[in-house]
Coordinates of C-alpha atoms and ligand atoms in Angstrom, one line a residue:
V1 CA 0.0 0.0 0.0
K2 CA 1.5 3.5 -1.2
S3 CA 1.8 6.2 1.4
P4 CA 0.1 9.3 0.6
A5 CA 3.3 11.0 0.4
E6 CA 4.3 8.2 -2.5
I7 CA 0.8 8.9 -3.9
A8 CA 1.4 12.7 -4.3
S9 CA 4.9 12.2 -5.9
D10 CA 3.2 9.7 -8.5
V11 CA 0.1 12.2 -9.2
R12 CA 3.1 14.8 -9.5
L13 CA 5.4 12.7 -12.0
F14 CA 2.3 11.7 -14.1
A15 CA 1.4 15.6 -14.3
K16 CA 4.8 16.1 -15.1
Y17 CA 5.2 13.7 -18.0
H18 CA 1.7 13.4 -19.4
L19 CA -0.1 16.9 -19.0
V20 CA 2.5 19.4 -19.2
R21 CA 4.0 21.4 -21.8
R22 CA 7.3 22.2 -21.1
V23 CA 8.5 24.6 -23.5
H24 CA 10.6 26.3 -20.8
D25 CA 13.5 23.8 -20.0
H26 CA 13.7 21.5 -22.9
P27 CA 14.9 19.4 -24.4
A28 CA 16.8 18.2 -21.3
R29 CA 17.1 14.5 -20.1
E30 CA 14.9 13.2 -17.3
G31 CA 16.7 11.4 -14.7
E32 CA 13.9 10.8 -12.0
L33 CA 12.4 7.8 -13.6
G34 CA 15.4 6.0 -14.0
V35 CA 15.7 5.7 -17.7
Q36 CA 18.6 3.6 -18.9
L37 CA 19.8 5.1 -22.2
L38 CA 20.9 2.8 -24.7
G39 CA 23.8 4.4 -26.9
Y40 CA 21.6 5.8 -29.4
E41 CA 24.0 8.2 -31.6
P42 CA 22.7 10.1 -34.7
V43 CA 25.5 9.5 -37.0
G44 CA 26.3 5.7 -36.2
Y45 CA 22.3 5.4 -36.3
C46 CA 22.1 6.8 -39.9
D47 CA 25.1 4.8 -41.0
A48 CA 22.9 1.6 -39.5
L49 CA 20.1 2.3 -42.0
T50 CA 21.9 3.6 -44.9
R51 CA 24.8 1.0 -45.0
R52 CA 22.6 -2.0 -44.6
P53 CA 23.3 -4.2 -47.7
K54 CA 20.1 -4.7 -50.0
P55 CA 18.6 -8.0 -48.9
V56 CA 18.4 -9.8 -52.1
S57 CA 15.8 -12.2 -50.8
V58 CA 13.3 -9.0 -50.6
R59 CA 11.6 -7.9 -54.1
G60 CA 13.0 -4.3 -54.3
G61 CA 14.9 -4.5 -50.9
F62 CA 14.7 -1.4 -48.5
E63 CA 14.6 2.2 -49.5
V64 CA 15.9 4.7 -46.9
E65 CA 14.9 8.2 -47.4
V66 CA 15.1 11.2 -45.2
I67 CA 11.8 12.8 -45.3
D68 CA 12.5 15.5 -42.8
R69 CA 15.2 17.5 -40.8
R70 CA 14.9 19.1 -37.5
Q71 CA 17.5 22.0 -36.7
Y72 CA 19.3 21.8 -33.1
C73 CA 22.2 23.8 -32.3
G74 CA 23.6 23.7 -35.6
H75 CA 22.7 20.5 -36.6
Q76 CA 20.5 19.2 -39.2
L77 CA 19.0 15.8 -37.7
P78 CA 16.9 13.4 -40.1
V79 CA 13.7 11.5 -39.5
H80 CA 13.9 8.5 -41.9
L81 CA 11.2 6.7 -43.8
V82 CA 12.5 3.1 -43.9
R83 CA 10.1 1.2 -46.4
T84 CA 10.4 -2.3 -48.0
A85 CA 8.9 -0.8 -51.4
R86 CA 6.8 -3.5 -52.3
A87 CA 5.3 -3.4 -56.0
N88 CA 2.7 -6.3 -55.0
A89 CA 2.0 -5.4 -51.6
T90 CA -1.8 -5.7 -50.7
R91 CA -1.3 -4.5 -46.8
T92 CA 0.7 -1.7 -45.2
L93 CA 2.3 -1.3 -41.7
L94 CA 3.2 1.7 -40.3
V95 CA 5.9 1.8 -37.6
L96 CA 7.0 4.6 -35.3
A97 CA 10.0 4.6 -33.7
G98 CA 11.6 7.5 -31.4
V99 CA 8.4 9.5 -30.5
H100 CA 10.0 9.9 -27.4
G101 CA 13.8 10.5 -27.8
N102 CA 14.8 9.0 -24.7
E103 CA 13.1 5.5 -25.3
Q104 CA 15.7 4.1 -27.5
A105 CA 14.8 0.1 -27.7
G106 CA 12.4 0.9 -30.6
L107 CA 15.1 3.1 -32.5
L108 CA 17.8 0.2 -32.0
A109 CA 15.0 -2.4 -32.9
V110 CA 15.1 -0.9 -36.5
P111 CA 18.4 -2.2 -38.0
A112 CA 17.4 -5.7 -36.6
I113 CA 13.8 -5.8 -38.1
M114 CA 15.3 -5.0 -41.5
D115 CA 17.9 -7.8 -41.4
A116 CA 15.1 -10.3 -40.2
V117 CA 12.5 -9.0 -42.8
G118 CA 15.5 -9.2 -45.5
R119 CA 16.7 -12.8 -44.4
D120 CA 13.6 -14.7 -44.1
D121 CA 11.8 -12.5 -47.0
L122 CA 9.1 -12.0 -44.3
A123 CA 5.4 -11.2 -45.1
P124 CA 6.2 -10.1 -49.0
N125 CA 2.6 -9.0 -49.7
V126 CA 3.1 -6.3 -46.7
E127 CA 4.7 -3.0 -47.3
L128 CA 6.5 -1.9 -44.1
R129 CA 7.3 1.9 -43.6
I130 CA 9.2 2.6 -40.6
V131 CA 9.6 6.6 -39.7
T132 CA 12.6 6.9 -37.5
P133 CA 13.4 8.8 -35.5
V134 CA 10.2 10.5 -35.0
N135 CA 11.6 13.0 -32.5
T136 CA 14.9 12.9 -33.9
V137 CA 16.1 16.2 -31.7
G138 CA 14.9 14.2 -28.6
A139 CA 16.8 10.9 -29.8
A140 CA 20.0 13.0 -30.2
V141 CA 19.9 14.7 -26.9
G142 CA 18.2 11.5 -25.0
S143 CA 14.9 13.6 -24.0
R144 CA 11.5 12.9 -24.3
Y145 CA 10.5 15.9 -25.6
N146 CA 11.3 17.8 -29.0
A147 CA 13.6 20.9 -29.6
D148 CA 10.6 23.1 -28.3
G149 CA 9.9 20.9 -25.0
Y150 CA 6.7 19.5 -26.6
D151 CA 5.7 15.7 -26.1
I152 CA 5.1 14.8 -29.8
N153 CA 2.6 11.9 -28.3
R154 CA 0.3 14.5 -27.0
D155 CA 0.0 16.4 -30.5
F156 CA -2.3 14.2 -32.6
Q157 CA -5.2 16.5 -32.1
R158 CA -3.6 19.8 -33.1
F159 CA -0.7 18.8 -35.2
D160 CA 1.4 21.8 -33.7
T161 CA 4.8 20.1 -34.1
A162 CA 6.5 19.2 -37.2
E163 CA 7.1 15.8 -36.0
A164 CA 3.5 14.9 -35.5
R165 CA 2.8 16.3 -39.1
V166 CA 5.6 14.2 -40.6
V167 CA 3.7 11.1 -39.2
R168 CA 0.6 12.3 -40.2
A169 CA 1.6 12.9 -44.0
A170 CA 3.6 9.4 -43.7
F171 CA -0.3 8.2 -43.0
D172 CA -2.0 9.9 -45.5
E173 CA 0.8 8.9 -48.2
Q174 CA 0.1 5.2 -47.9
R175 CA -3.1 4.5 -45.6
P176 CA -1.5 2.1 -43.0
D177 CA -3.5 -1.3 -42.2
M178 CA -2.0 -1.3 -38.8
I179 CA 0.2 1.2 -36.8
L180 CA 2.8 0.0 -34.2
S181 CA 4.5 2.8 -32.0
L182 CA 7.4 1.9 -30.1
H183 CA 7.7 3.2 -26.7
E184 CA 9.2 2.4 -23.4
G185 CA 8.3 3.3 -19.9
P186 CA 9.2 2.8 -16.1
Q187 CA 7.2 0.2 -15.4
A188 CA 8.8 -3.2 -14.7
G189 CA 8.3 -5.8 -17.6
T190 CA 7.1 -5.1 -21.3
F191 CA 3.2 -4.3 -22.0
L192 CA 1.1 -2.9 -24.8
F193 CA -1.7 -0.4 -25.4
A194 CA -4.3 -1.6 -27.7
N195 CA -6.8 0.8 -29.0
R196 CA -10.3 -0.5 -30.0
R197 CA -9.5 -1.5 -33.4
V198 CA -7.1 -4.0 -32.4
H199 CA -8.6 -7.5 -31.6
E200 CA -8.3 -9.2 -28.6
D201 CA -6.8 -12.4 -30.1
V202 CA -4.4 -10.6 -32.4
A203 CA -3.0 -8.8 -29.3
T204 CA -2.8 -11.9 -27.7
R205 CA -0.8 -13.6 -30.3
L206 CA 1.5 -10.9 -30.2
L207 CA 2.3 -11.1 -26.7
T208 CA 2.7 -14.8 -27.0
R209 CA 5.6 -13.9 -29.6
I210 CA 7.0 -11.0 -27.5
A211 CA 7.0 -13.7 -24.5
S212 CA 8.5 -16.2 -26.7
A213 CA 11.3 -13.7 -27.5
G214 CA 12.5 -14.3 -24.0
V215 CA 10.6 -10.8 -22.8
E216 CA 9.3 -10.3 -19.4
L217 CA 5.3 -9.4 -19.7
A218 CA 4.4 -6.7 -17.2
D219 CA 1.7 -7.7 -14.4
E220 CA 1.2 -3.8 -14.4
D221 CA 1.2 -0.9 -16.7
Y222 CA 2.9 2.3 -15.8
F223 CA 0.0 3.8 -14.0
G224 CA 0.0 0.9 -11.4
R225 CA -3.1 -0.7 -13.2
H226 CA -3.3 -4.3 -12.6
L227 CA -3.2 -6.1 -16.2
D228 CA -5.5 -9.3 -16.2
T229 CA -3.6 -10.7 -18.9
P230 CA 0.0 -10.0 -18.6
G231 CA 1.3 -7.7 -20.8
Y232 CA -2.1 -6.3 -22.6
A233 CA -3.6 -3.2 -21.5
P234 CA -6.9 -2.8 -24.1
M235 CA -8.9 0.7 -24.2
T236 CA -11.3 0.5 -21.8
P237 CA -14.5 2.7 -22.1
S238 CA -13.3 4.5 -19.3
M239 CA -9.8 5.4 -20.7
W240 CA -11.8 6.2 -24.0
R241 CA -13.7 8.9 -21.9
L242 CA -10.8 10.1 -20.1
S243 CA -8.8 10.5 -23.7
M244 CA -11.8 12.5 -25.1
L245 CA -12.0 14.6 -22.3
W246 CA -7.9 15.2 -22.0
A247 CA -8.3 16.0 -25.9
K248 CA -11.4 18.6 -25.2
T249 CA -9.8 20.2 -22.4
L250 CA -6.1 20.0 -22.9
G251 CA -6.0 19.9 -26.5
M252 CA -4.0 16.8 -26.3
M253 CA -4.1 13.4 -27.9
A254 CA -1.7 10.2 -28.4
T255 CA -1.3 8.2 -31.5
G256 CA -3.3 5.4 -30.4
V257 CA -6.5 7.6 -30.2
W258 CA -6.0 9.3 -33.2
A259 CA -5.4 5.9 -35.3
D260 CA -8.7 4.8 -33.3
R261 CA -10.9 7.8 -34.7
L262 CA -9.4 7.0 -38.2
G263 CA -10.6 3.3 -37.9
V264 CA -7.0 2.1 -38.0
P265 CA -5.7 -0.5 -34.9
E266 CA -2.7 0.6 -33.4
I267 CA -0.5 -0.9 -30.6
T268 CA 1.6 1.4 -28.2
L269 CA 4.4 -0.8 -27.3
E270 CA 6.0 -0.2 -23.7
S271 CA 9.1 -1.9 -22.9
S272 CA 10.9 -1.3 -19.5
W273 CA 13.4 2.0 -19.9
R274 CA 14.6 0.7 -16.3
S275 CA 16.2 -2.6 -17.6
R276 CA 19.9 -2.9 -18.1
D277 CA 19.2 -6.0 -20.6
A278 CA 19.5 -3.9 -23.8
D279 CA 19.0 -7.0 -25.9
A280 CA 15.8 -8.0 -24.1
R281 CA 14.3 -4.5 -24.4
I282 CA 14.9 -4.5 -28.1
A283 CA 14.0 -7.8 -28.6
A284 CA 10.3 -6.9 -27.6
H285 CA 10.1 -4.5 -30.5
V286 CA 11.4 -6.6 -33.2
A287 CA 9.3 -9.4 -32.1
L288 CA 6.1 -7.1 -31.9
V289 CA 7.0 -6.1 -35.8
L290 CA 7.6 -9.3 -36.8
G291 CA 4.6 -10.6 -35.6
A292 CA 2.5 -7.9 -37.0
L293 CA 3.9 -8.5 -40.5
D294 CA 2.6 -11.9 -40.0
E295 CA -0.8 -10.8 -38.4
L296 CA -1.1 -8.8 -42.1
S297 CA 0.1 -11.5 -44.5
Ligands
ZN1 ZN1 6.8 6.9 -24.6

């Protein structure tokens, strides 16, 4: 049982990380929630994406395109679109990596995803499109926020930020059949938020796949709510009402609700940023994307 002081501290942290635009002091690193950074570095990351040998077994291989650049401290930091460019694809999977720049496992999973898809010619009828890093400035400095202190994952109603508009443009260019957003959080273990368009059996199969990769599934989400099925946090009616209230009063909306309103299933994966096991953190994101490719093919 938590003491009143602990509950007050949780509420304060919740407000700080979820409800406040922090244009005054960011992008700064956040230490108080125990984030273990995994060594993301923009130049090396760009190399890892663009120097990947074209996987011969994938028709057309991968195309890596710079779709935006964000300026920060004299640097032009790229946002990439990595895509399989399959002429015969009938389905599309859109993956968002690094919406929060200090949640690095999803970013570092992208080269491994490219390797796996190429090596085994996975889901040849599915076009895989990955926007990475969505928050390129935050990724470079290890911050949740963009250069102006905005949390990108609160901006899918107003689209005030260039980063959210880049995601919207990627959505509009080729409407996806599913969206995955790769995040991390302070909870122990890994769980996923599924919007109302995600069937429970799909979420369950994806969680089985993630667990098979050696990933520990969480019993609680990062709000401390018990998860009846480990790792599975579906959008409940009360969460939906809270999201609508949040949108109306604060003008804030996350990708899951935005996608829901557009009729598209969206999963937000949350591995544990407290874990020092980088491989397990990255493996969760790789397993989710490969599982979703299977679901769509
Ligand atoms: Zn996040």
